[in-house]
Coordinates of C-alpha atoms and ligand atoms in Angstrom, one line a residue:
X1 CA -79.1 9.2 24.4
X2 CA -76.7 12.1 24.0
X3 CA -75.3 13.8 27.0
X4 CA -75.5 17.8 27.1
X5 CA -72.3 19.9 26.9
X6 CA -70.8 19.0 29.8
X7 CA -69.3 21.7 32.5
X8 CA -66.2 21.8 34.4
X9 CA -67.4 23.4 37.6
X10 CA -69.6 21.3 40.3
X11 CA -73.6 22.1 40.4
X12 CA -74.9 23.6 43.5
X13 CA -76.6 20.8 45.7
X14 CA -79.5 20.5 47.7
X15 CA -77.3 19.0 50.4
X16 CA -74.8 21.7 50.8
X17 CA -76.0 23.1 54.2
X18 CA -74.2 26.1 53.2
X19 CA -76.7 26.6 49.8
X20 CA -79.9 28.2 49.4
X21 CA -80.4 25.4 47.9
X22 CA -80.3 23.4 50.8
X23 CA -82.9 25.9 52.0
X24 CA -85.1 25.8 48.9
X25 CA -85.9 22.1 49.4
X26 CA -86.3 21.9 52.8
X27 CA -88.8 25.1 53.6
X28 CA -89.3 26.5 50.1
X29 CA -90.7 23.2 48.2
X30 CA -93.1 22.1 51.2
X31 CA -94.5 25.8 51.6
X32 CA -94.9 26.0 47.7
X33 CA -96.6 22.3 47.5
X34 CA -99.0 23.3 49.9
X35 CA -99.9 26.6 48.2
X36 CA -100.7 24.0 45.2
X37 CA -103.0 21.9 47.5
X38 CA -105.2 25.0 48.9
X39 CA -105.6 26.7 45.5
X40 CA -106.6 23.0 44.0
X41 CA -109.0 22.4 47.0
X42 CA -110.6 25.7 46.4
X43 CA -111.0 24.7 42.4
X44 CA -112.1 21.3 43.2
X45 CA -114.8 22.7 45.6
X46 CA -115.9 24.6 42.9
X47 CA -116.1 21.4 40.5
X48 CA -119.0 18.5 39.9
X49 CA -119.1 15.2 38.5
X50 CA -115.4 14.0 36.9
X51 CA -113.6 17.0 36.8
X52 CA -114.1 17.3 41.0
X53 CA -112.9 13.8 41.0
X54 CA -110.1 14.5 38.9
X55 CA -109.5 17.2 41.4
X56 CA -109.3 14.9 44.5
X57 CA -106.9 12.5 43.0
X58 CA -104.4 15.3 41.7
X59 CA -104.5 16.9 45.5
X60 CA -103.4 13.3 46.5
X61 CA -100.7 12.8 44.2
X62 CA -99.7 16.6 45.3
X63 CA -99.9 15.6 48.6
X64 CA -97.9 12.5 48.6
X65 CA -95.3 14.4 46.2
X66 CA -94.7 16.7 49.6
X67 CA -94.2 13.5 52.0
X68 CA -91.6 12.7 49.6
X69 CA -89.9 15.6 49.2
X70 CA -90.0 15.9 53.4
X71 CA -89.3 12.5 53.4
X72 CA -85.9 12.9 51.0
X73 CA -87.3 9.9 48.9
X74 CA -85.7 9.1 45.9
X75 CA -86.6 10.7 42.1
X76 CA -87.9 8.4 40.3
X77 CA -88.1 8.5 36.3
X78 CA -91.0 10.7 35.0
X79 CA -93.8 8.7 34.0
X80 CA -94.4 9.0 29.9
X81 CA -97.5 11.3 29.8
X82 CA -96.6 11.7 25.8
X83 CA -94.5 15.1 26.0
X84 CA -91.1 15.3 24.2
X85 CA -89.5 15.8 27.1
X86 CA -89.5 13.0 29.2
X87 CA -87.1 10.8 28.2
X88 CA -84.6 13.9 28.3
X89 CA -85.3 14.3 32.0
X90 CA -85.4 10.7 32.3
X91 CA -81.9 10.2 30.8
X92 CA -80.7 12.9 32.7
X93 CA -82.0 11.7 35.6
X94 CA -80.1 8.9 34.8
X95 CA -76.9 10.8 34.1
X96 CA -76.9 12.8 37.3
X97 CA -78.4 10.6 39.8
X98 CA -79.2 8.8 41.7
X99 CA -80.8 11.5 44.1
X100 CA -83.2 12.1 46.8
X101 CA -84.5 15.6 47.1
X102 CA -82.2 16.6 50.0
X103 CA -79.5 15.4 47.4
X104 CA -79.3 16.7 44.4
X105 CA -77.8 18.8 41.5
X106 CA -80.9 21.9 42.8
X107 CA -81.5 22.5 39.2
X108 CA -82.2 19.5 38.2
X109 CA -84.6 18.8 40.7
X110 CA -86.5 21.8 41.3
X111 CA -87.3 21.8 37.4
X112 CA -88.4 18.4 37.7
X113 CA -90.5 19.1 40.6
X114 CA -92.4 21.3 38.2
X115 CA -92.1 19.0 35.3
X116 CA -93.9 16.0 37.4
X117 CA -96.9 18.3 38.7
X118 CA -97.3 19.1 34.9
X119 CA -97.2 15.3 34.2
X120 CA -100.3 15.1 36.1
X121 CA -102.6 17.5 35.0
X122 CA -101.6 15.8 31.9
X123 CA -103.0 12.1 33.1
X124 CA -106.6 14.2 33.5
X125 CA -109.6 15.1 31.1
X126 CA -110.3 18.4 32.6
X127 CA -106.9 19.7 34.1
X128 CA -104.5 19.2 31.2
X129 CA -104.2 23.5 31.2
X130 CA -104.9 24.2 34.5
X131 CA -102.6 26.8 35.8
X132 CA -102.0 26.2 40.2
X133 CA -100.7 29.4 40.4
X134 CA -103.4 31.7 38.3
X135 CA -104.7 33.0 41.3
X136 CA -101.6 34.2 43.2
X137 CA -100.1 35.6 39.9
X138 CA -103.4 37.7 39.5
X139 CA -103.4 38.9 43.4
X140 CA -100.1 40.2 43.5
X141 CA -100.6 41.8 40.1
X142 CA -103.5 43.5 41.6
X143 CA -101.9 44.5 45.1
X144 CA -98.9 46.1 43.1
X145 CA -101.7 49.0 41.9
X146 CA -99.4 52.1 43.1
X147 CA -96.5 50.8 41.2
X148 CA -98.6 50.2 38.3
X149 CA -100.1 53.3 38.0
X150 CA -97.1 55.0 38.4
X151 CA -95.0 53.3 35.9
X152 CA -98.5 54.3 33.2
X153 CA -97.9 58.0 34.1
X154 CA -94.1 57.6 33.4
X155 CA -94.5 55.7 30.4
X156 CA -97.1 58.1 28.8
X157 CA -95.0 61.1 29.6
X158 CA -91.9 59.7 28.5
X159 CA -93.5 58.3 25.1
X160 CA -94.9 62.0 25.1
X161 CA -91.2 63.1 24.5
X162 CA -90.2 60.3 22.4
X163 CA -92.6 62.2 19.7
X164 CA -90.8 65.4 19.8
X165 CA -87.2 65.4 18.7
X166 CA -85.3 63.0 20.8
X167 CA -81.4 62.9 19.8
X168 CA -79.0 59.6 20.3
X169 CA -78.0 60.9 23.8
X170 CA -81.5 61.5 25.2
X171 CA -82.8 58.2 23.6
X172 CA -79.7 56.0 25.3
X173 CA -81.0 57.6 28.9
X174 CA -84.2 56.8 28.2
X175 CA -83.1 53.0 27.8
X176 CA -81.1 52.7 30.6
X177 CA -84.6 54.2 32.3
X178 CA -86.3 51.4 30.9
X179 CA -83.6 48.6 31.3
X180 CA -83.3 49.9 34.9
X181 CA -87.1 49.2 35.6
X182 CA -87.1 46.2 33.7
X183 CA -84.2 45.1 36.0
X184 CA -85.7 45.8 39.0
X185 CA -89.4 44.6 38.5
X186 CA -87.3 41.2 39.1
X187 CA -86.2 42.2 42.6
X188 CA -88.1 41.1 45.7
X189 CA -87.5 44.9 46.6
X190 CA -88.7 47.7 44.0
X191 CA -87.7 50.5 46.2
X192 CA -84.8 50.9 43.9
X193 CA -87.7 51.8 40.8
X194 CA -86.4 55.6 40.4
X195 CA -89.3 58.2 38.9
X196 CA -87.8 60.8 37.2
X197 CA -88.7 63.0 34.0
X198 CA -86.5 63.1 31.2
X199 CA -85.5 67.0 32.1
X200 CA -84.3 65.1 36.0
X201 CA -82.8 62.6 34.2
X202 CA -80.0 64.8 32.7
X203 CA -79.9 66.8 35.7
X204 CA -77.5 66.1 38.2
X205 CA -80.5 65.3 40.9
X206 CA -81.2 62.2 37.9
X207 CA -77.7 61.4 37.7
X208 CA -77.4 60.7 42.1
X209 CA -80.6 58.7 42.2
X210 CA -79.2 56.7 39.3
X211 CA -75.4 56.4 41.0
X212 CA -77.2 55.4 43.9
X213 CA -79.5 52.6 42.8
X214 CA -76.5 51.6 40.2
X215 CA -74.1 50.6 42.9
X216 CA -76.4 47.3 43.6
X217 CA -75.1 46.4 39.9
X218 CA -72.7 44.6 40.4
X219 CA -71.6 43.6 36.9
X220 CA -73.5 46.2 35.0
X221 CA -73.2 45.9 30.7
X222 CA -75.8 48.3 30.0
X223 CA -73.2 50.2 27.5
X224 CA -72.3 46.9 25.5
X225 CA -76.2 46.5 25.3
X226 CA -77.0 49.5 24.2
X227 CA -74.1 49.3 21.3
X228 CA -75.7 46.0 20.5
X229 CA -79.4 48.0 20.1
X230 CA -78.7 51.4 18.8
X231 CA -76.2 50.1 15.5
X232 CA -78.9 49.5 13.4
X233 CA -82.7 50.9 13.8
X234 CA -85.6 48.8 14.0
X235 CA -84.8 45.3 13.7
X236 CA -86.2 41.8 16.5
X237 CA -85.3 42.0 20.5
X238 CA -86.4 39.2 22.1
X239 CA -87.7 39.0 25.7
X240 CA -86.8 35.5 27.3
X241 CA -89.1 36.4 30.1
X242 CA -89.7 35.7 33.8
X243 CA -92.3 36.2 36.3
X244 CA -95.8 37.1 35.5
X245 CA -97.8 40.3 37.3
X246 CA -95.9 43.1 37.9
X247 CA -92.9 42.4 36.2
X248 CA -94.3 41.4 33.4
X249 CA -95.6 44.5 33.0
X250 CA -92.7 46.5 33.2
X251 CA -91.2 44.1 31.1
X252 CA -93.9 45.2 28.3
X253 CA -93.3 48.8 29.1
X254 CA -89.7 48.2 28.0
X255 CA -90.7 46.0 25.2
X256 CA -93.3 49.6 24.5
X257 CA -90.5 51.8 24.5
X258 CA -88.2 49.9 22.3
X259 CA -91.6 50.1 19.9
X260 CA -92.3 53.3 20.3
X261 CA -88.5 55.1 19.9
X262 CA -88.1 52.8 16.6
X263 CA -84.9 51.0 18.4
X264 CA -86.8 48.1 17.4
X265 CA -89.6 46.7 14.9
X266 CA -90.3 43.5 16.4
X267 CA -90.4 42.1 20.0
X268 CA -90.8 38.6 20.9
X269 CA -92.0 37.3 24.2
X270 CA -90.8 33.9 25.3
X271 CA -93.0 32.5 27.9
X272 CA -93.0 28.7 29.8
X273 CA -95.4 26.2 28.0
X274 CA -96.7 24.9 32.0
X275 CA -96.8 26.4 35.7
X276 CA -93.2 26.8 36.1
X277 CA -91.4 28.1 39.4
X278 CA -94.6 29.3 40.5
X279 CA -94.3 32.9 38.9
X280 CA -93.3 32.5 35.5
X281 CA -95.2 33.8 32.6
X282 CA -97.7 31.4 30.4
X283 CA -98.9 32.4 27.1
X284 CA -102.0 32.9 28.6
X285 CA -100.9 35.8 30.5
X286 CA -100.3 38.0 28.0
X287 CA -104.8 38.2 27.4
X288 CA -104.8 38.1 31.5
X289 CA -102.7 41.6 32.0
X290 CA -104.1 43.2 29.4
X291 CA -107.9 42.2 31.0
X292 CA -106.5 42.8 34.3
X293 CA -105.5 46.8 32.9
X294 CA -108.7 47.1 31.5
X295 CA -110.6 46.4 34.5
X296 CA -111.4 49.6 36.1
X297 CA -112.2 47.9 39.6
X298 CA -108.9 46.1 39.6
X299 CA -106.8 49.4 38.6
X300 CA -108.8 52.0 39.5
X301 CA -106.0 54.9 39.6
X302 CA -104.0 56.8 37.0
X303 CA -107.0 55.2 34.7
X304 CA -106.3 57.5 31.5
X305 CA -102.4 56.9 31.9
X306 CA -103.3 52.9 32.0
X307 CA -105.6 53.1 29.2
X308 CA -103.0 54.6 27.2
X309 CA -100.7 51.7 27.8
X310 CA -103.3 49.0 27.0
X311 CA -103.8 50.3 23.9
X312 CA -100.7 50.5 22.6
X313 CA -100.3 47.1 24.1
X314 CA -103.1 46.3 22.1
X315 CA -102.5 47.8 18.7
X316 CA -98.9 46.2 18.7
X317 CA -100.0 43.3 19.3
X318 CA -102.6 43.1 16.9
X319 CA -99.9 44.4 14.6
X320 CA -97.6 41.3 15.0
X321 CA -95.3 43.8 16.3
X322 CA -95.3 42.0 19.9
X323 CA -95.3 38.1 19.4
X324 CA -95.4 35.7 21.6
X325 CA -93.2 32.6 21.0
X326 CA -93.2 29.4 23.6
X327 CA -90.4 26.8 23.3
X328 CA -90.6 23.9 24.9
X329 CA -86.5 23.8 25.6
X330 CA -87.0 26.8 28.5
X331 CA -88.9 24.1 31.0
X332 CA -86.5 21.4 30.3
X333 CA -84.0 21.1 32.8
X334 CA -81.1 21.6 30.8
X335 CA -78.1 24.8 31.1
X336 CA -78.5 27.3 28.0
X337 CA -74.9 25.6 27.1
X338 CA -77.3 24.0 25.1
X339 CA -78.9 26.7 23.1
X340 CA -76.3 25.8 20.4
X341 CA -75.8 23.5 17.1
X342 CA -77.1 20.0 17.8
X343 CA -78.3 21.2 20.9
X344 CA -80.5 18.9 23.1
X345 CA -83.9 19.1 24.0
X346 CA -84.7 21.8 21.5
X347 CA -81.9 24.1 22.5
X348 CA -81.0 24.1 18.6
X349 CA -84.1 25.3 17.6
X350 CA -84.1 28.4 20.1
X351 CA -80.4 28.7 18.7
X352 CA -81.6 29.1 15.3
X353 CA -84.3 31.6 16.7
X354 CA -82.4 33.5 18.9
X355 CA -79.4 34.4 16.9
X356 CA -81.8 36.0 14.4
X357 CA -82.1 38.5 16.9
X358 CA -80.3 41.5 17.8
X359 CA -80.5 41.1 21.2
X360 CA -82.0 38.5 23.6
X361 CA -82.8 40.1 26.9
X362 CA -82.9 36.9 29.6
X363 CA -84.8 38.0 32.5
X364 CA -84.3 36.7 36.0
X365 CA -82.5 34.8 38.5
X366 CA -83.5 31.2 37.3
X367 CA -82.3 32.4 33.4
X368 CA -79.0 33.3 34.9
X369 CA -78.7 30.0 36.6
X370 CA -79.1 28.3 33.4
X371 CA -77.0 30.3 32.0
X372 CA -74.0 29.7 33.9
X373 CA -75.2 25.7 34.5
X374 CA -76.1 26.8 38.3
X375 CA -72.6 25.7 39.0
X376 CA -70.3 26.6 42.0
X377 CA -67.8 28.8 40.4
X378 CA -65.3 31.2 41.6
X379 CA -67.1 34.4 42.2
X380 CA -64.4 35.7 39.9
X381 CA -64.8 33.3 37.0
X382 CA -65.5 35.3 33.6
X383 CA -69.1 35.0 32.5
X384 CA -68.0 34.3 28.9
X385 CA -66.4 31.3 30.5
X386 CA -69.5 30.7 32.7
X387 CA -72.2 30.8 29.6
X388 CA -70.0 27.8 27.6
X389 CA -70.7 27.8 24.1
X390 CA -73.0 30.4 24.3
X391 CA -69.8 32.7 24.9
X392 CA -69.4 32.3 21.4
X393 CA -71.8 31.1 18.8
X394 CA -73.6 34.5 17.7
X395 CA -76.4 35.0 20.3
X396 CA -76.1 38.5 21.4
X397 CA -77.5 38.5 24.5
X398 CA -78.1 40.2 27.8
X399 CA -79.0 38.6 31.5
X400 CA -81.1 41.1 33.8
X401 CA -81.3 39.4 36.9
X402 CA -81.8 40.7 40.7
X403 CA -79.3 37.9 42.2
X404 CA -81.7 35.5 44.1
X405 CA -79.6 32.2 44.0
X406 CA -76.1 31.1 45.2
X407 CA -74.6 31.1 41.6
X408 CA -73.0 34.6 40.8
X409 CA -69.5 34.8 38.2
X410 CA -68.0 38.1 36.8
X411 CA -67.1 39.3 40.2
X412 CA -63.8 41.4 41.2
X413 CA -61.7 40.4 43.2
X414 CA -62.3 40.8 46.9
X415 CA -65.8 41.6 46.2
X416 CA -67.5 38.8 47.4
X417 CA -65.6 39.0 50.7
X418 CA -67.1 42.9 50.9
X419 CA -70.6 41.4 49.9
X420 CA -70.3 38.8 52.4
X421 CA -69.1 41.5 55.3
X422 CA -72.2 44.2 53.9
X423 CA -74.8 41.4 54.3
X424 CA -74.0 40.7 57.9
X425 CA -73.1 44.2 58.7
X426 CA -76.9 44.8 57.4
X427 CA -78.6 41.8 58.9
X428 CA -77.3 42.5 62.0
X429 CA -78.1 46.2 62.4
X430 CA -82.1 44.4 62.0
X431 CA -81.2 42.3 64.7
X432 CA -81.6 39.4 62.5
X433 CA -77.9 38.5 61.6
X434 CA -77.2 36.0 58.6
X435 CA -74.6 34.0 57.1
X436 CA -72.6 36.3 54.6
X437 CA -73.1 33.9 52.1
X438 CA -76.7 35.1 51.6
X439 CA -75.7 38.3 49.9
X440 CA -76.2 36.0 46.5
X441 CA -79.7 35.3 47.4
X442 CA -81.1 38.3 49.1
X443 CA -82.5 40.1 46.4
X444 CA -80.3 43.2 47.2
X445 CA -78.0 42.9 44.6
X446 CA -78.3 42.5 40.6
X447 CA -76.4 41.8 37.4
X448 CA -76.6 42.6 33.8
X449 CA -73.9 41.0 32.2
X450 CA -73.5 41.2 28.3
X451 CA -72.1 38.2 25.7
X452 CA -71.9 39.6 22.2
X453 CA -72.1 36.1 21.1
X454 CA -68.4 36.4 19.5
X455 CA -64.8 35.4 20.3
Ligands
F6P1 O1 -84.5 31.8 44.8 C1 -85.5 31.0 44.9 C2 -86.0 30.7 43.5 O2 -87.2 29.9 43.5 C3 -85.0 30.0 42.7 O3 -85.2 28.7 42.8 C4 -85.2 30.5 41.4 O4 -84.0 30.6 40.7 C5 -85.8 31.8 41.7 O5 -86.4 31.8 42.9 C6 -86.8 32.2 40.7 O6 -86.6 33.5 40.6 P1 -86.9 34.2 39.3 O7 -88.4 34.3 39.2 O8 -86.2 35.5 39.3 O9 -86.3 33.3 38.2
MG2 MG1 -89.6 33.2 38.0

């Protein structure tokens, strides 16, 4: 088979006691795997006849997948369960390994991890959709409520204003507004979500609380972005998206915004085609938010304010104004290197989709990863050099991610030795001091770097 564009710089690995990776396989995987157990239990209880039974053998096979991973067994090659993907992973498998889970190339093996649990739901009758992590994704949507009904009021107000007479100035505030939240609904901490009117936002009180939450950027390419959206009205952005719930939604508030101000015509939403890193979106939950927002006992604040929101939701949707789009290529393990001519594993055609658009918004920290081929470059290393080919072969494209991995590039120099001093400066004064290295995976921090997708 064909080998992928390879990369220069070394892949983080799940042996490097140094990593989060090291971490993610040792405490991470094991907790997650027996989330997947409980929740299957629970559905299986709830089973008869062959689908129960089907139930009990996948909690086996879930169960003995956690010995191994505690156990640091070796991968073996994916069984064939008829997907077009296998013999990619298997080949790369090939390629890369031999490995055990404590070592490995960590992107490789956490998206197999995922990839094999989807293998066998696929070996069942009654399972072959069956999402492990419906349930959790629905909870935390639900316990997010304030935030929820905030964000309604701010988007009906704002889309209030966007009816009036709204010049280029007042328009590009309003999408860093909207970038901002769309950023930040990826971070493990959404204290950074600001709240301000459009009146605030010009003011100079707007202009500190925005200073203040834009210093956790560190690479921030919101101005190149907005270039890329506001030369030419209307017109596709496409939103490679990320975690379902909350994020999701203020993902689609974004995605409203760029509807509703006429930036753009068409958005389309790229969601995982199986249970993938436990949060990311399906197709399926699109219908599941907008149920969730129309339940009154879920949501019950702000209810006019949400109501608004659904519908438009609705009517764009209906419209073919919001489409939803899955490729298989995003739950292969391969880098986006490959989203390119002749590239693997369907990367050519998400190449041919995406560089129809005119911009492709990649949210979250495991989009970056692929991005940059989760490799260990110097902090300082370009991120046109980082993305490969991508760098250059007209994908416009922009990464929002709330830095939750050890891979970060586009870094000044002496930066990272500031990070590393800030993070156990601020561990510390908790009482709880950490390595410096986890700046890169504590959530704190966030990029948006931009690739115009030309030399
Ligand atoms: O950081 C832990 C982790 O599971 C990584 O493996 C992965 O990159 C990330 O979380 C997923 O985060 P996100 O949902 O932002 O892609
Ligand atoms: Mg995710």
């Amino acid at each position: 088979m064909v080998s992928p564009v390879p990369c220069s710089a070394p892949p983080y690995m799940t042996s490097d006691p140094d990593s989060f990776a090291y971490t993610s396989a040792r405490s991470r995987w094991p907790v997650i795997l027996t989330g997947i157990v409980d929740d299957l239990s629970r559905s299986t209880i709830e089973s008869d006849g062959e689908k129960a039974e089907e139930g009990k053998v996948l909690i086996e096979k879930i169960g003995a997948l956690k010995y191994d991973v505690e156990h640091d067994r070796t991968l073996p090659p994916l069984e064939d369960d008829g997907l077009f993907d296998v013999a990619l992973y298997n080949s790369e498998l090939e390629r890369q390994g031999p490995m055990t889970w404590g070592n490995a190339p960590w992107l490789y093996s956490e998206c197999y991890l995922y990839r094999k649990m989807y293998g066998y739901l696929q070996t069942t009758i009654h399972w072959k959709d069956y999402d492990f992590f419906a349930r959790q994704k629905l909870d935390a949507f639900k316990s997010s409520e304030v935030a929820v009904a905030e964000l309604a009021i701010r988007y009906k107000t704002l889309s209030g204003q966007l009816h009036g007479s709204v010049n280029k100035e007042q328009l590009n505030l309003l999408f860093r507004e909207f970038i901002d939240i769309s950023l930040w609904g990826n971070a493990t901490d959404l204290s950074l979500l600001t709240n301000l009117s459009l009146d605030q936002l010009q003011s100079l009180q707007g202009e500190k609380a925005r200073k203040e939450s834009e210093k956790n950027i560190l690479v921030n390419d919101v101005d190149l972005a907005w270039q890329a959206i506001s030369s030419v009205d209307g017109g596709r952005v496409d939103l490679i998206l990320d975690n379902a719930g909350f994020e999701f939604y203020t993902d689609l508030i974004f995605a409203l915004f760029l509807l509703d101000s006429g930036l753009a015509d068409t958005i389309v939403l790229h969601p995982k085609a199986m249970p993938w890193f436990v949060s990311d979106v399906l197709p399926v939950d699109l219908p599941v938010l907008i149920n969730a927002l129309g339940s009154v006992s879920v949501f019950n604040m702000a209810r006019e304010e949400i109501n608004f929101l659904r519908e438009q939701l609705v009517k764009y949707n209906d419209d073919g104004k919001i489409i939803v789009r899955s490729f298989g290529f995003w739950t292969t393990s391969l880098a986006f290197w490959e989203i390119r001519e002749n590239g693997l594993g369907g990367g050519h055609e998400v190449w041919q989709d995406l560089k129809e658009s005119k911009l492709a918004i990649l949210k979250g920290d495991l989009n970056y990863r692929k991005l940059t081929y989760d490799a260990a470059w110097p902090r300082i290393t370009p991120f046109s050099t980082a993305i490969g080919p991508l760098a250059t072969n007209h994908v416009k494209l922009i990464s929002l991610r709330t830095c939750k991995a050890d891979v970060a590039v586009g870094l000044k120099d002496g930066q990272e030795e500031e990070l590393e001093k800030s993070w156990v400066d601020i561990t510390t004064a908790k009482s709880k001091p950490e390595t410096g290295k986890a700046w890169a995976w504590s959530g704190k921090w966030a990029v948006m770097p931009f690739s115009s997708g030309e030399k």
